[in-house]
Coordinates of C-alpha atoms in Angstrom, one line a residue:
Chain O
M124 CA 24.1 113.8 122.2
G125 CA 25.0 110.9 124.1
R126 CA 22.3 108.9 123.8
F127 CA 21.7 106.8 120.7
E128 CA 18.9 108.6 118.0
G129 CA 17.8 107.6 114.7
E130 CA 19.2 104.8 112.8
F131 CA 21.4 104.5 115.8
A132 CA 19.3 103.7 118.8
A133 CA 17.8 101.0 116.1
R134 CA 21.6 99.7 115.5
A135 CA 21.6 99.7 119.5
E136 CA 18.9 97.3 119.9
E137 CA 19.8 95.2 117.0
L138 CA 23.3 94.7 118.8
V139 CA 21.7 94.0 122.2
G140 CA 19.8 90.9 120.5
L141 CA 22.6 89.6 119.2
Y142 CA 24.0 88.0 122.4
P143 CA 22.3 85.2 124.9
E144 CA 23.0 87.9 127.6
R145 CA 22.5 91.8 127.2
R146 CA 25.7 93.1 129.1
S147 CA 28.0 91.3 126.2
A148 CA 27.1 94.3 124.1
V149 CA 28.6 96.7 126.4
L150 CA 31.8 96.9 123.9
P151 CA 30.2 96.9 121.0
L152 CA 27.5 99.4 122.3
C153 CA 30.8 101.9 123.5
H154 CA 32.1 101.8 120.2
L155 CA 29.1 102.7 118.5
A156 CA 28.3 105.5 121.0
Q157 CA 32.3 106.6 120.4
E158 CA 30.8 106.3 116.4
Q159 CA 27.8 108.8 116.7
D160 CA 29.4 111.6 118.9
G161 CA 33.3 110.9 118.6
W162 CA 34.0 109.9 122.3
L163 CA 32.1 108.5 125.2
T164 CA 30.1 110.6 126.8
P165 CA 28.9 110.3 130.5
E166 CA 25.1 110.7 128.8
A167 CA 26.2 107.5 126.7
I168 CA 27.6 105.8 129.3
R169 CA 24.0 106.2 131.1
H170 CA 22.2 104.9 128.4
I171 CA 24.6 101.9 127.6
A172 CA 23.9 101.1 131.1
E173 CA 19.9 101.3 130.7
L174 CA 20.2 99.5 127.8
V175 CA 22.0 96.3 129.3
G176 CA 20.9 96.7 132.6
Q177 CA 23.9 97.5 134.5
T178 CA 24.8 100.6 136.6
P179 CA 26.5 103.2 134.9
A180 CA 29.3 102.2 137.2
E181 CA 29.8 98.9 135.7
V182 CA 29.8 100.5 132.3
Q183 CA 32.0 103.1 133.4
G184 CA 34.3 100.4 135.1
A185 CA 34.7 98.3 131.9
A186 CA 35.1 101.4 129.4
S187 CA 37.7 102.6 131.8
F188 CA 39.7 99.6 131.3
Y189 CA 40.2 99.8 127.1
D190 CA 42.3 101.6 125.3
M191 CA 39.9 102.6 122.5
L192 CA 37.4 104.1 124.6
H193 CA 37.5 107.7 124.8
L194 CA 36.2 108.9 128.0
E195 CA 37.5 112.4 127.0
P196 CA 36.8 114.3 123.6
V197 CA 39.5 113.3 121.3
G198 CA 40.2 114.8 117.8
R199 CA 38.5 114.3 114.5
Y200 CA 41.6 111.9 113.7
V201 CA 43.4 109.3 116.2
V202 CA 46.7 109.4 115.2
G203 CA 48.2 106.2 116.8
I204 CA 52.3 105.8 116.8
C205 CA 53.8 102.6 117.8
T206 CA 57.4 102.5 119.7
N207 CA 57.0 98.9 120.6
I208 CA 59.7 96.4 120.0
A209 CA 59.5 96.1 116.5
C210 CA 59.1 99.8 115.7
L211 CA 61.7 100.8 118.1
L212 CA 64.2 98.9 116.3
R213 CA 63.1 100.5 113.3
D214 CA 63.4 104.5 114.9
G215 CA 59.8 104.3 115.9
D216 CA 60.6 106.4 119.0
R217 CA 62.1 109.1 116.6
L218 CA 59.2 109.2 114.3
L219 CA 57.1 110.0 117.4
E220 CA 59.3 112.4 118.4
A221 CA 59.0 114.3 115.0
A222 CA 55.3 114.1 115.3
E223 CA 54.9 115.8 118.6
E224 CA 57.6 118.6 117.0
L225 CA 55.0 118.6 114.0
L226 CA 52.0 118.6 115.8
G227 CA 52.7 120.8 118.6
V228 CA 51.2 118.7 121.0
G229 CA 52.5 115.4 123.0
V230 CA 51.3 112.5 123.5
G231 CA 47.3 112.3 124.5
G232 CA 47.1 116.1 123.4
T233 CA 45.4 117.0 120.6
T234 CA 45.8 120.1 118.0
P235 CA 44.3 123.4 118.7
D236 CA 42.1 123.1 115.7
G237 CA 40.5 119.6 117.0
L238 CA 41.7 117.6 114.2
I239 CA 44.4 115.3 115.7
T240 CA 45.0 113.4 118.8
L241 CA 48.3 112.3 118.9
E242 CA 48.5 108.8 120.7
E243 CA 51.9 106.8 121.6
V244 CA 50.7 102.6 120.9
E245 CA 51.7 99.5 121.9
C246 CA 51.8 97.0 119.1
V247 CA 49.6 97.2 116.4
A248 CA 50.3 94.1 114.7
H249 CA 51.9 95.9 111.9
C250 CA 55.0 94.9 112.1
D251 CA 56.4 93.7 108.6
K252 CA 56.2 98.0 107.9
A253 CA 57.5 99.0 111.1
P254 CA 57.1 101.9 112.0
A255 CA 53.7 101.5 111.7
V256 CA 51.1 104.9 112.4
Q257 CA 47.3 103.8 112.5
V258 CA 45.0 106.8 111.8
N259 CA 41.2 105.9 113.2
Y260 CA 43.1 102.3 113.4
R261 CA 43.9 102.5 109.6
Y262 CA 47.1 101.5 109.2
F263 CA 50.0 102.9 107.4
G264 CA 53.7 102.0 107.1
P265 CA 56.4 102.1 107.5
V266 CA 56.2 105.9 108.2
T267 CA 59.1 108.4 108.0
P268 CA 59.0 111.7 109.8
T269 CA 58.8 112.8 106.1
S270 CA 56.0 110.6 105.2
F271 CA 54.1 111.4 108.3
E272 CA 54.5 115.0 107.5
E273 CA 52.7 114.7 104.4
L274 CA 50.2 112.1 106.4
V275 CA 49.3 115.0 108.4
G276 CA 48.8 117.3 105.1
Q277 CA 46.3 115.0 103.4
L278 CA 44.5 114.8 106.3
R279 CA 44.3 118.2 106.8
R280 CA 43.1 118.7 103.6
G281 CA 40.8 116.2 103.1
E282 CA 42.4 113.6 100.8
L283 CA 41.9 110.4 102.7
D284 CA 38.4 111.0 104.1
G285 CA 37.4 107.8 101.6
E286 CA 39.9 105.7 103.3
V287 CA 39.8 107.0 106.6
P288 CA 36.6 107.9 108.7
P289 CA 36.1 110.3 111.4
H290 CA 37.4 108.7 115.1
G291 CA 34.5 105.8 116.4
V292 CA 33.7 104.6 113.1
L293 CA 35.4 100.7 113.2
S294 CA 33.6 99.0 110.3
R295 CA 31.6 100.5 107.7
V296 CA 30.0 96.8 106.7
R297 CA 26.8 96.0 109.0
R298 CA 25.9 92.8 109.6
A299 CA 23.4 91.8 107.3
A300 CA 22.5 88.7 109.0
P301 CA 18.9 87.6 109.7
P302 CA 18.2 87.9 113.0
P303 CA 19.7 85.5 115.6
I304 CA 18.3 82.1 116.1
P305 CA 16.1 82.2 118.6
L306 CA 18.8 80.0 121.2
D307 CA 15.8 77.6 122.9
E308 CA 14.7 77.1 119.5
I309 CA 18.0 76.1 118.5
D310 CA 19.4 74.0 121.6
A311 CA 16.1 71.9 120.9
E312 CA 17.5 71.3 117.6
R313 CA 20.8 70.4 118.5
A314 CA 19.5 68.1 121.6
R315 CA 17.0 66.2 119.1
Q316 CA 20.1 65.6 116.7
D317 CA 22.5 64.3 119.3
A318 CA 19.5 61.8 120.3
E319 CA 19.2 60.7 117.1
R320 CA 23.0 60.1 116.4
A321 CA 23.2 58.4 120.4
E322 CA 20.7 56.6 118.9
R323 CA 22.2 55.6 115.7
A324 CA 25.3 54.8 117.1
R325 CA 23.2 52.3 119.4
Q326 CA 21.9 50.6 116.6
A327 CA 25.2 49.8 114.9
E328 CA 26.4 48.7 117.9
S329 CA 23.8 46.2 118.3
G330 CA 23.6 45.3 114.5
S331 CA 27.5 44.3 114.5
Chain D
M90 CA 61.0 71.5 98.1
S91 CA 58.4 73.9 99.7
A92 CA 56.0 72.7 101.6
P93 CA 51.9 73.1 100.5
S94 CA 50.2 76.4 101.5
I95 CA 47.7 75.6 103.8
V96 CA 46.1 78.7 106.0
G97 CA 48.2 81.2 103.6
A98 CA 47.0 79.1 100.3
R99 CA 45.3 82.2 98.9
L100 CA 47.5 85.1 100.3
G101 CA 49.0 84.9 96.9
Y102 CA 46.3 86.4 94.9
E103 CA 45.7 90.3 95.0
D104 CA 42.0 89.7 96.0
S105 CA 42.5 86.7 98.1
Y106 CA 39.8 88.4 100.5
T107 CA 37.1 88.4 98.2
L108 CA 34.4 85.8 97.7
E109 CA 35.4 85.3 94.2
R110 CA 38.7 84.0 94.7
F111 CA 37.6 82.1 97.9
L112 CA 34.9 79.9 95.5
A113 CA 37.4 79.9 93.0
T114 CA 39.8 78.3 95.4
D115 CA 37.8 75.4 97.0
G116 CA 36.5 77.9 98.9
D117 CA 33.4 75.9 101.1
A118 CA 35.1 72.4 100.1
G119 CA 35.8 71.8 103.7
L120 CA 32.7 72.6 105.2
R121 CA 31.0 70.6 102.9
R122 CA 32.8 68.0 103.5
A123 CA 32.5 68.0 106.7
L124 CA 28.6 69.1 107.2
L125 CA 27.7 66.4 104.1
E126 CA 29.9 63.5 104.9
L127 CA 30.9 63.5 108.0
T128 CA 29.7 63.4 111.9
P129 CA 31.3 65.8 114.4
E130 CA 32.8 62.9 115.9
Q131 CA 34.8 62.3 112.8
V132 CA 36.0 65.7 112.4
H133 CA 37.1 65.5 115.6
A134 CA 39.1 62.4 115.1
E135 CA 40.9 64.2 112.0
V136 CA 42.0 67.1 113.7
L137 CA 43.2 64.6 116.4
E138 CA 44.7 62.7 113.6
A139 CA 46.2 66.1 112.2
N140 CA 47.8 66.7 115.8
L141 CA 47.1 70.2 115.0
L142 CA 48.6 72.3 117.9
G143 CA 47.0 75.5 118.8
R144 CA 48.3 78.3 116.9
G145 CA 48.1 81.0 119.3
G146 CA 51.2 80.7 121.9
A147 CA 50.5 78.1 124.4
G148 CA 51.0 75.1 122.0
F149 CA 48.1 73.0 123.1
E150 CA 46.4 70.4 120.8
A151 CA 43.2 71.6 119.5
G152 CA 41.4 67.9 119.3
R153 CA 42.7 67.5 122.8
K154 CA 41.3 70.7 124.1
W155 CA 38.4 69.9 122.3
S156 CA 38.0 66.5 123.8
M157 CA 37.4 68.4 127.2
L158 CA 34.7 70.0 126.4
R159 CA 32.1 69.1 128.7
K160 CA 28.8 68.0 127.9
A161 CA 25.9 70.4 128.3
P162 CA 23.2 71.0 126.3
R163 CA 24.9 74.8 125.3
R164 CA 27.9 75.1 124.5
Y165 CA 29.9 78.1 122.8
L166 CA 32.9 78.0 119.9
V167 CA 35.0 81.6 120.7
V168 CA 37.4 82.2 117.8
N169 CA 40.5 84.3 119.7
G170 CA 41.8 87.1 117.2
D171 CA 43.0 89.0 119.7
E172 CA 46.3 89.4 118.7
S173 CA 48.4 91.5 120.5
E174 CA 51.5 90.4 121.5
P175 CA 54.3 92.5 120.3
A176 CA 56.0 91.7 116.6
T177 CA 53.0 88.9 116.3
F178 CA 50.9 89.7 113.0
K179 CA 50.5 86.8 111.8
D180 CA 45.9 86.7 112.9
H181 CA 46.4 90.2 111.7
L182 CA 47.1 89.0 108.2
L183 CA 44.5 86.0 107.7
V184 CA 41.9 88.3 108.8
E185 CA 42.4 90.6 106.3
R186 CA 43.3 88.4 103.5
D187 CA 41.2 85.5 103.7
P188 CA 38.5 86.3 106.4
H189 CA 36.5 83.5 104.1
Q190 CA 38.7 80.8 105.1
L191 CA 38.5 82.2 109.3
V192 CA 35.0 81.8 108.9
E193 CA 34.5 78.2 107.1
G194 CA 37.3 77.2 109.9
A195 CA 35.3 78.2 112.6
T196 CA 32.0 76.9 111.6
I197 CA 33.5 73.6 111.3
A198 CA 34.9 73.9 114.7
A199 CA 31.5 74.6 115.8
Y200 CA 30.2 71.9 114.2
A201 CA 32.8 69.2 115.5
I202 CA 32.3 70.5 119.0
G203 CA 28.1 71.4 119.0
A204 CA 28.2 74.8 119.2
S205 CA 25.3 76.5 117.7
V206 CA 26.6 80.5 118.5
A207 CA 30.5 81.2 118.1
F208 CA 31.8 84.5 118.1
I209 CA 34.7 85.4 116.8
Y210 CA 36.5 88.2 118.9
L211 CA 38.6 90.5 116.6
R212 CA 41.0 92.9 118.3
G213 CA 39.5 96.0 117.8
E214 CA 42.3 97.9 116.1
F215 CA 41.7 95.8 112.9
A216 CA 39.5 98.0 111.4
L217 CA 40.0 96.8 108.0
G218 CA 39.9 93.3 109.7
L219 CA 36.0 93.8 111.3
E220 CA 34.9 95.3 107.7
R221 CA 36.3 92.2 106.0
V222 CA 35.6 88.8 108.7
Q223 CA 31.7 90.8 108.7
Q224 CA 31.6 90.5 105.2
A225 CA 32.4 87.2 104.9
I226 CA 29.9 86.6 107.5
N227 CA 27.4 88.3 105.8
D228 CA 28.2 86.5 102.3
A229 CA 27.8 83.3 104.0
Y230 CA 24.9 84.0 105.6
A231 CA 23.8 85.2 101.8
R232 CA 24.8 81.8 99.9
G233 CA 23.6 79.6 103.1
A234 CA 27.1 78.4 104.7
L235 CA 25.3 79.9 108.0
G236 CA 22.1 80.1 109.5
R237 CA 19.7 77.7 109.7
N238 CA 20.3 74.5 108.0
I239 CA 23.2 74.8 106.7
F240 CA 24.0 73.3 103.1
G241 CA 20.5 71.4 104.2
S242 CA 22.9 69.2 106.6
G243 CA 20.5 70.1 109.5
F244 CA 23.6 71.7 111.3
S245 CA 22.4 75.2 112.2
L246 CA 25.0 77.9 113.4
D247 CA 24.7 81.9 114.3
I248 CA 28.5 83.7 114.3
V249 CA 28.7 87.0 116.0
L250 CA 31.6 89.5 115.4
Q251 CA 32.9 91.2 118.1
P252 CA 35.2 94.0 118.5
G253 CA 37.7 94.1 120.6
A254 CA 38.3 97.7 122.7
G255 CA 42.6 97.7 122.9
A256 CA 43.3 95.5 125.8
Y257 CA 46.7 93.1 125.0
I258 CA 45.3 91.0 128.3
C259 CA 42.1 90.0 126.0
G260 CA 43.9 87.3 124.2
E261 CA 44.4 85.4 127.4
E262 CA 41.4 83.1 126.9
T263 CA 39.6 83.8 130.3
A264 CA 40.3 87.1 130.1
L265 CA 38.9 87.5 126.5
L266 CA 35.5 85.5 127.8
E267 CA 35.4 88.1 130.6
S268 CA 35.4 90.8 128.3
L269 CA 32.9 89.3 125.9
E270 CA 30.6 89.4 128.8
G271 CA 31.1 92.8 128.8
K272 CA 33.3 93.7 131.6
R273 CA 36.9 94.6 132.0
G274 CA 39.2 91.6 130.8
F275 CA 40.8 90.3 133.9
P276 CA 42.1 86.8 133.7
R277 CA 39.6 84.2 135.8
I278 CA 40.9 82.2 138.4
K279 CA 41.8 78.7 137.8
P280 CA 40.8 75.9 138.0
P281 CA 39.2 74.9 136.7
Y282 CA 41.8 75.4 133.8
F283 CA 39.8 75.1 130.6
P284 CA 36.8 77.5 129.6
A285 CA 36.0 73.8 127.6
V286 CA 34.9 73.1 131.5
I287 CA 33.4 76.4 132.6
G288 CA 33.5 79.0 129.8
L289 CA 31.3 81.5 128.3
Y290 CA 28.5 82.6 130.8
G291 CA 29.3 79.3 132.4
A292 CA 28.5 77.2 129.8
P293 CA 31.4 74.9 128.3
T294 CA 33.3 77.1 125.5
I295 CA 36.1 76.2 123.1
V296 CA 38.4 79.4 122.8
N297 CA 40.7 78.8 119.5
N298 CA 43.3 81.2 117.7
V299 CA 42.8 82.4 114.3
E300 CA 44.9 80.2 112.7
T301 CA 44.1 77.0 114.3
V302 CA 40.8 77.2 112.9
S303 CA 41.8 78.8 109.9
N304 CA 43.6 75.4 109.3
L305 CA 40.6 73.3 109.8
P306 CA 38.9 73.6 106.1
W307 CA 42.4 71.8 104.9
I308 CA 42.9 69.3 107.0
V309 CA 38.8 68.3 106.7
R310 CA 39.6 68.7 102.7
H311 CA 42.6 65.8 102.8
G312 CA 42.5 64.2 106.4
G313 CA 44.4 64.7 109.2
A314 CA 47.1 62.1 108.0
A315 CA 48.2 64.3 104.8
F316 CA 48.5 67.0 107.8
R317 CA 50.2 65.4 109.9
A318 CA 52.8 64.3 107.2
L319 CA 54.0 67.8 107.3
G320 CA 56.4 68.9 110.1
A321 CA 58.0 66.0 112.5
G322 CA 57.2 64.8 116.2
R323 CA 54.7 67.1 117.7
S324 CA 54.9 69.6 115.5
T325 CA 53.0 69.3 112.6
G326 CA 51.9 71.1 109.4
T327 CA 52.8 74.5 108.6
R328 CA 53.2 77.8 110.2
I329 CA 53.2 81.3 110.0
F330 CA 56.1 82.8 111.1
A331 CA 56.3 86.5 111.6
L332 CA 59.6 88.2 111.4
S333 CA 60.5 91.3 112.2
G334 CA 62.9 93.8 113.6
S335 CA 66.4 94.3 111.9
V336 CA 66.3 92.3 109.0
R337 CA 66.1 93.4 105.3
R338 CA 63.0 92.0 104.3
P339 CA 60.3 91.4 107.7
G340 CA 57.2 89.6 106.6
A341 CA 55.2 86.5 107.1
F342 CA 56.3 83.0 106.2
E343 CA 54.5 80.2 105.9
V344 CA 57.0 76.6 106.2
E345 CA 56.2 73.5 106.9
M346 CA 57.5 73.2 110.9
T347 CA 60.9 71.6 111.8
S348 CA 61.9 72.2 107.7
V349 CA 63.5 75.4 107.9
T350 CA 66.1 76.9 110.7
F351 CA 66.5 80.1 111.9
R352 CA 69.1 80.8 110.4
E353 CA 67.1 80.0 106.8
L354 CA 64.4 82.0 108.0
I355 CA 66.4 85.1 108.8
Y356 CA 69.4 85.0 106.4
G357 CA 67.6 82.8 103.6
D358 CA 66.8 84.6 100.2
A359 CA 62.9 83.6 100.2
Y360 CA 62.6 84.7 103.7
G361 CA 64.4 87.5 106.0
Q362 CA 67.4 88.1 103.6
G363 CA 69.6 88.5 106.6
L364 CA 70.9 91.9 108.4
E365 CA 71.9 94.9 107.3
P366 CA 75.3 94.9 105.9
D367 CA 77.8 95.1 108.5
R368 CA 75.4 94.5 111.1
E369 CA 76.1 91.4 113.0
L370 CA 73.4 89.1 115.1
R371 CA 72.8 89.7 118.5
A372 CA 70.0 88.3 119.5
F373 CA 66.6 87.0 118.5
I374 CA 63.2 86.6 120.3
P375 CA 61.8 83.5 119.2
G376 CA 58.1 83.6 119.8
G377 CA 56.8 87.2 121.1
V378 CA 57.9 88.9 123.6
S379 CA 57.1 86.7 126.3
S380 CA 59.7 84.0 125.0
P381 CA 63.2 84.3 126.5
W382 CA 65.9 85.6 124.4
L383 CA 67.9 83.3 121.7
F384 CA 71.5 84.1 120.4
P385 CA 73.5 83.1 117.7
E386 CA 74.3 80.0 118.7
H387 CA 70.8 78.8 118.3
L388 CA 70.7 79.7 114.7
D389 CA 70.6 76.6 113.5
L390 CA 67.5 75.3 116.0
P391 CA 64.9 74.0 113.7
L392 CA 61.3 75.5 113.8
G393 CA 59.8 73.4 116.0
Q394 CA 57.9 73.4 119.4
D395 CA 59.6 71.2 121.0
E396 CA 63.0 71.9 119.3
V397 CA 63.0 75.6 120.9
A398 CA 61.2 74.2 124.2
K399 CA 64.7 71.8 124.9
A400 CA 66.8 75.7 124.2
G401 CA 65.1 76.7 127.0
S402 CA 62.7 79.0 125.1
M403 CA 59.3 78.9 122.9
L404 CA 58.0 79.1 119.5
G405 CA 54.8 80.7 121.1
S406 CA 53.1 83.2 118.7
G407 CA 55.7 82.1 115.7
S408 CA 56.9 85.3 116.3
I409 CA 60.5 86.3 115.3
I410 CA 62.1 89.4 116.3
V411 CA 65.8 90.1 115.4
M412 CA 68.2 92.6 117.1
D413 CA 71.5 93.3 115.5
D414 CA 74.7 94.6 116.7
G415 CA 73.4 98.3 116.6
D416 CA 70.2 97.7 118.4
C417 CA 70.6 98.4 122.3
P418 CA 69.6 95.4 124.2
V419 CA 69.2 97.6 127.3
R420 CA 66.4 99.6 125.5
A421 CA 64.8 96.2 123.7
A422 CA 64.4 95.3 127.6
W423 CA 63.2 98.2 128.7
R424 CA 60.9 98.6 126.0
I425 CA 59.2 94.9 126.6
A426 CA 58.9 95.5 130.3
R427 CA 56.9 98.8 129.7
F428 CA 54.5 96.6 127.4
F429 CA 53.7 94.7 130.1
A430 CA 53.9 97.0 132.8
R431 CA 51.2 99.0 130.7
E432 CA 49.2 96.2 129.7
S433 CA 49.2 94.3 132.8
C434 CA 45.1 94.1 134.0
G435 CA 46.2 95.4 137.6
Q436 CA 44.5 92.3 139.6
C437 CA 47.9 90.6 140.8
T438 CA 50.7 93.0 143.0
P439 CA 53.6 91.1 141.5
C440 CA 52.7 92.0 138.1
R441 CA 50.7 95.3 138.8
E442 CA 53.9 96.6 140.8
G443 CA 56.4 94.2 140.1
G444 CA 56.5 95.2 135.9
T445 CA 56.1 99.2 136.9
W446 CA 59.5 99.2 138.9
I447 CA 61.4 97.2 136.8
E448 CA 60.6 99.3 133.6
Q449 CA 61.2 102.5 135.9
V450 CA 64.8 100.6 137.0
L451 CA 65.5 99.8 133.0
R452 CA 64.6 103.1 131.9
R453 CA 66.9 104.8 134.5
L454 CA 69.6 102.5 133.4
E455 CA 68.8 102.9 129.7
L456 CA 69.0 107.0 130.4
G457 CA 72.3 106.6 131.9
Y458 CA 71.3 107.0 135.5
G459 CA 71.8 103.7 136.9
R460 CA 73.8 102.0 139.6
E461 CA 75.9 98.6 139.5
E462 CA 73.4 97.0 142.5
D463 CA 70.3 98.1 140.0
L464 CA 71.2 94.4 138.4
D465 CA 70.6 92.8 141.4
L466 CA 67.7 94.4 141.8
L467 CA 66.4 93.8 138.8
L468 CA 66.9 90.2 139.3
D469 CA 65.4 89.9 142.5
A470 CA 62.4 91.9 141.2
C471 CA 61.7 88.8 138.5
D472 CA 62.3 86.5 141.1
N473 CA 59.4 88.4 142.7
I474 CA 57.3 87.7 139.7
S475 CA 58.4 84.7 138.4
P476 CA 60.3 82.9 141.5
G477 CA 63.7 81.1 140.2
V478 CA 63.4 83.1 136.9
T479 CA 63.3 79.4 135.0
W480 CA 61.7 78.4 132.1
P481 CA 59.0 77.8 132.0
P482 CA 58.0 80.0 134.5
A483 CA 56.7 79.8 138.0
Q484 CA 54.0 81.6 138.3
T485 CA 53.0 84.2 141.5
T486 CA 50.1 85.2 139.6
I487 CA 46.6 84.5 138.0
C488 CA 47.8 84.3 134.7
V489 CA 50.8 84.6 132.5
L490 CA 51.4 88.5 131.9
G491 CA 53.4 88.6 134.9
P492 CA 55.6 86.1 134.6
S493 CA 56.2 87.4 130.9
I494 CA 57.9 90.1 132.4
P495 CA 61.7 88.5 133.6
P496 CA 62.4 86.3 130.1
S497 CA 63.4 89.3 128.6
V498 CA 65.3 91.3 131.5
V499 CA 66.7 88.4 132.8
A500 CA 68.2 87.3 129.2
A501 CA 69.6 90.9 128.9
I502 CA 70.9 91.3 131.8
R503 CA 72.8 87.8 131.5
R504 CA 73.7 88.0 127.9
F505 CA 74.8 91.6 128.2
R506 CA 75.9 92.8 131.2
D507 CA 79.2 94.4 129.9
V508 CA 76.3 97.0 127.8
F509 CA 74.3 97.8 130.9
L510 CA 77.8 98.2 132.8
T511 CA 78.7 100.8 129.9
H512 CA 75.2 102.3 130.7
I513 CA 76.2 102.9 133.9
K514 CA 79.9 104.1 133.6
E515 CA 79.5 106.1 130.7
E516 CA 75.8 107.4 131.7
R517 CA 74.4 107.2 128.5
C518 CA 73.7 104.8 126.1
P519 CA 76.3 103.6 124.3
Y520 CA 74.4 103.5 120.8
D521 CA 72.5 106.5 120.7

């Protein structure tokens, strides 16, 4: 595991092709690696570096900057509880305490069965449903300690599997567009149109 | 009288995000008019006429930003959908509930500025938003509203959806571009002040917010003058205000700018419906947590950019956080400081170190281990990040993340010194 294989390899190649510069594919490829393996393995970082023409250190440097990229294994579900201002004003911090108590792990910890990793997250833009919880970036709210316990039960029993995919799967909708338009071609087309417009403007001016 | 709904027109429908609903409710009409009836210059002129202020936070005129675009063969449009300012959730709503409008607006903007490739950079945590925007992009390609020769107009455009990966700073436009180039999201040193001069891959780039571009289909359809007829002064059109915190009905409300006051928004039956019984308003934050706090005496200010600026704060992202007399202002200031301390990219010492120390001192105070001299210490640290702690803030840093720390801390200390002193004297939080 780590290197992109099968369908993932094809998607990695497609992602790189979307950008005028390969390096731009770093974050999408990191997400893709997490979708494949659940977390960002050192092997995946080396592979991504190869794909985008960077050093592994550069990819690791970028990856370590972002909260959603996990450089260590995480549970099947990453559960994030928001305690930022809007949620704090609606007892998000107490919800976090209750969650730690219930799961028996602190922030950053993973339950012994490998099912849930608990995180304290900054504002997740779900403030009208505060306090908000995200499970693999699917949103729930408002959540009370009681409804949180129910949520965990549902996750344990696999009842939310249709709604919440395993960690790393950000979007289940893939790009179905034709391959990107070759940029040089499109630049030339644009230059031609610009020239045409300028010419029309010039004619309109000399005509009036 | 209620104002016309512009960006939020479809939000009342349960299926507002579907292509069917989009096409049944004037979908594509703005794009067709722009591409088939207007030149890029005419679209630009309508946006200038509308005086559309950017909806991301800084409130700079979108049309004027476009005017700064350096002419070069290759230009880019980047839509900033990295919404992460605490208590701001209007873009989240727009990407999830009306993704087609976003794609339509982005296409119009790209046409106006002459970009052939556009990127929609969406906050990575918006998983549902990513699914729906990608679906909207796929649908647009399928019906010829994206790709080569859109609607036979000769205009071609590719839109790439880019997921962020969890970093608040990537909402800052130059940090967003760095991130889009596959690097850490470090804000770029200014000048140049605008990516319109040097942006993505060194090419001229326009970065516009999700709500900003979502306004374009309406503006093109109805004309800039119709948009300008709404609101007053520089604050034209409507805005989505995101109300949260200690109100009975938190939510997002689209209102005509300047037509509603904070009092109406917080207490009005159609909006926030007031506070819980027996609670009184203590303070509210008018435009996301980087803005200075306002107090009950400011309730009658209208929701307009200049009106709020005159009161010494900013409308920013239009996100209003309400605190009542049961909420501890020390805890609120601490939590806001901790947010910035955690999200500092670490490039500038005043922000990285200052933010961290302010957070720790506030935490100590909140827990009841404070000393009276801590208050001066905090003000001094704030002064080192933003000299003079004035508004708008002076800055010692590359971007405004650092100077966003002092407003809350200073507002809390200046206004609620007695609460701080109670924490110190009683050695605990009186609201626990």
